[in-house]
Every structure is written in C-alpha cells, then in structure tokens.
Amino acid sequence: MLLGCIGDDFTGSSDLANTLAKAGMRTVQYSGVPTDPAGADVQAGVVALKSRSIDPQEAIRQSLEALAWLQAQGCEQIFFKYCSTFDSTADGNIGPVADALADALKADNVIVCPAFPGAGRSVYQGYLFVKDALLNESGMENHPLTPMKDANLRRLMAAQSGNSVGHVPAEVVFEGTKAIRARMEAEKAAGHRMLIVDALRDSDLMEIGAAAKGLPLITGGSGVALGLPANFGIAPADVPWTPQNGKTALLSGSCSVATRGQIAYHVARHPSLKIDPADVISGAQTPQATAQWLFENDGLPLAYSSADPADVAAVQEKFGSDTAANAIETFFGQTAVCLAELGVTRILTAGGETSGAVVEALDIQTLEIGPEIDPGVPALRAGDDLVIALKSGNFGAEDYFEKAANVLGQN
Ligand SMILES: Nc1ncnc2c1ncn2[C@@H]1O[C@H](COP(=O)(O)OP(=O)(O)O)[C@@H](O)[C@H]1O
Ligand SMILES: O=C(O)[C@@H](O)C(=O)COP(=O)(O)O
C-alpha cells in the first residue's frame, strides 16, 4: 500500500476513494480499522471511521489505531480526510486528530486544505466558500450536528488545534509547486505547523499535490488528493464496474440543502415515505415496516427523515440532538438490514452519519470503488449481490437518486 487514508466519515471516505480510483490508484475502502492485512495489490487504502462528531479523545484513539494499521501495510504517506465544508466544532475533531497524527508521524509541515472546486468548495485568503457563499452563509450554519458559523479557516483551525496555524495564499499557489513548497518551508521556519492552503481550481490542487510529494501527512477534502497518485508514478484509468440486477431502495437522513432539493424532486416522481423522528423514538414507525413498504413499492422508493432547519430544531429541542440523531441513525441502519434480508440488492443512502450507520449495521467490511455518479460520489460494490452509493449531504444534482440507481444497474 502506498497511500494510507483515514476518513472521518463514510461518505467522505468514498468521496476520497473515488478521487484516487479515478486517478488510477487501486483503492479499497474499509469500514473501521481492519483486523486482516490488505490485499497485496491495494495501492490506496481508505479506513472509514465514524469519528466526525464523537468525543475528540475517542476520535484520536480510533484515528491512531487506523494509522497503526496503515503503517503496518507499508504506507509511505498518510492522508486525513475531513469534510470540504470543514464540519467540526470548537472542540474538534479536525484539529485534535490532525495534531495527534502530526505528532505520531513527526510531521512539521501539514497541509490543511478542504477545497473541492468540482463541488463548488474553494479556499481564498484562508476563507472557505461554498459556490458563491461564505461557508457560514451557505446553509451549513444550520447543520444538525456541526453548524458552521464562521468561514475563516485559520480561526477555525486555531480554535481546535494546539499547533500554530499558518497560510499559503492564492498568489503563491498560482506560482506553482516550487513556490508552494518554499512558502511551506518559510511558514515552518516561522513556527507554523498547520498550513491553510488556498485553492480555487483543480489546477491549483494539482500543484499543491505535487508540492506534497514526500510529506508524511496531508489533511483536507478529497480535492487535495487529486495530484497525489502522480507522485507515485500512477496515471488516470477507467474504473471497472459490473451493474447489479435486482431491487433498489433509497434511505435519507441528510438534512442538508442539496439533499432536500433532491428529495423534493424525487417525491414528485417516485413512491416516498416521510419518517417522523417522534414516531421512530416512540416505536410507532419500525424499521421492519419501513423496509417492507420500500420492498413492496416498485421503481425507486424512498424513506426519508430529512427535514428543514426549523423542523430539525424542534425535534432537537424536544428530544435532545444526540438522542434524536442516534435514534434516526439506528433506525436507518436497521431498515437497511431488513432490506438486505428481503433481498434488496441496490441501497442508496444520503447523509454522512446516516451512511455510516447503514454500512456498520450491514456489517460491510470492504467496499470496492466503482465509477463516479456525481462529483464526489462513486458507485460501490459491497458484496456479490449488494451495491450501494453513499451520498454526502451537500453533493449531487437534483436528479441524483435516479442517476445513482441507473449507474448501479437499475434499468
Ligand atoms: N428530521 C430530523 N430531525 C433531527 N435530526 C435529524 C432528522 N433527520 C435526520 N436527522 C439527523 O441529522 C443528522 C444528519 O447528518 P448526516 O446523515 O451526516 O447528513 P449530512 O451528510 O447531510 O450532514 C443525522 O444524525 C440524522 O440522524
Ligand atoms: O468533503 C466532503 O464534502 C464530503 O466528502 C463529506 O465529507 C461530506 O460529509 P457529509 O455531508 O456529512 O456526508
């Protein structure tokens, strides 16, 4: 294994795996830290954790365990993948995990770059934009678990990290690899270990990727991985895929703006069942009944708890945000288990935490990476008779669900 990756959620990990696979690396996504060694042909291993919103000490523990496994596979470089919208709180977990990995790897020049221009995320003067809006005006300020109220990455990282935070500005990035590397060295000499790096275009990320050659640790969104495979002499390649026959079901616990648009589009065209969190918590709505409903409806049936910020706030107020999140995630995980038992072969999920809960409940150990559906979302093979796609909350076009089902094999 050449490149070892640690993802703080499951959708984000598949986003990174997609980038690496498209760039030609033989990539496998693992659910949690594997107990067995990786296959000899794997060039990039992505260990998907569900560590984005947990206690920081536990996130550090899991990330260091993943690091130890990746090092045992012979990785030459480690990539810590977090969200392109920097999903975190003042307690973490991006800063604490990046600090712990940097200490373990003795990394003194750590790139911090969530940019993903393909999905509209750019970093300029250390500020994170989502399309034409600052992060804190993009809808992310209403996220149920990690509301992002600031777009200044230097300030966000400084609040979370014990290390000094520096900056490589766009005008240096535009000059290319040598200038980026020189500025990184200068920032290190000035005592800055965590370096926010501006990037607006894929071409910037290619230069940053080249500048990252040989660094023990890189952190960021999937964009900054674009240029890494070339450092290992690997060229882009087609990603093989065998479509899957059978029945499709869709599950969404994502309340993000993009998902809500996709749900409005889907509900107008396909059988859809709205899940009320209060019914989940009281037991009035069960996973078994939901799976049965999905199974009995033809086409692309969807079960969704996705709701707008006011409804989410009301649920959190009534039940507490952790209780509500855990109940809904467990519900979707159990629904997926019932779907698999009923013989559903294509499962589409929306939402990072939701997807993590589903993959863990299905006890899927490894995911083979297939072709890209929309930027950042690949088709995934989970077994001989099961394919899935894990959509990040804010990714995908309006007709994403239809498109995803088609790529997976729906006629
Ligand atoms: N109607 C709802 N009210 C409150 N919380 C909800 C509701 N629907 C889903 N959730 C929770 O909100 C969180 C959404 O996070 P996630 O699945 O990561 O989506 P995204 O990728 O859009 O951030 C999950 O913990 C989910 O269980
Ligand atoms: O980098 C990204 O934006 C995604 O890969 C990702 O991590 C998204 O997380 P969720 O929106 O929570 O699915």
Coordinates of N, CA, C and O and ligand atoms in Angstrom, one line a residue, residues 9 11-12 15 52 81-84 351-352 392-393 395, ligand 2:
D9 N -15.7 10.2 8.1 CA -17.0 9.6 7.9 C -17.0 8.8 6.6 O -16.0 8.7 5.9
T11 N -19.3 8.7 3.9 CA -19.5 9.3 2.6 C -18.2 10.0 2.2 O -17.8 9.9 1.0
G12 N -17.6 10.7 3.1 CA -16.3 11.4 2.8 C -15.3 10.5 2.4 O -14.4 10.8 1.5
D15 N -15.9 9.5 -1.1 CA -15.5 10.7 -2.0 C -14.0 10.6 -2.3 O -13.6 10.7 -3.4
R52 N -16.4 11.9 13.1 CA -16.5 13.4 12.9 C -17.2 14.0 14.1 O -16.8 15.1 14.4
K81 N -8.7 12.6 5.8 CA -9.8 13.2 5.0 C -10.9 13.7 6.0 O -11.5 12.9 6.7
Y82 N -11.2 15.0 5.8 CA -12.4 15.5 6.5 C -13.3 16.2 5.5 O -13.0 16.2 4.3
C83 N -14.3 16.9 6.0 CA -15.3 17.4 5.0 C -14.8 18.7 4.3 O -14.2 19.5 4.9
S84 N -15.3 18.8 3.1 CA -14.9 20.0 2.3 C -15.7 21.2 2.8 O -15.4 22.3 2.4
G351 N -26.4 11.2 3.4 CA -26.0 11.7 4.7 C -24.8 10.9 5.2 O -24.8 9.7 5.1
G352 N -23.8 11.7 5.7 CA -22.6 11.0 6.2 C -22.8 10.1 7.4 O -22.5 8.9 7.4
S392 N -22.8 12.2 0.1 CA -22.6 13.3 1.1 C -23.8 14.2 1.0 O -24.3 14.5 0.0
G393 N -24.1 14.8 2.2 CA -25.3 15.6 2.3 C -25.4 16.7 1.2 O -26.4 16.8 0.5
F395 N -23.8 16.9 -1.7 CA -23.3 16.6 -3.1 C -24.5 16.2 -3.9 O -25.6 15.8 -3.5
Ligands
LIG2 O1 -15.8 16.5 1.6 C1 -17.0 16.4 1.5 O2 -17.7 17.4 1.4 C2 -17.6 15.1 1.7 O3 -16.7 14.1 1.3 C3 -18.0 14.8 3.1 O4 -17.2 14.5 3.9 C4 -19.4 15.2 3.3 O5 -19.9 14.8 4.6 P1 -21.5 14.7 4.8 O6 -22.1 15.9 4.2 O7 -21.7 14.6 6.3 O8 -22.0 13.5 4.1

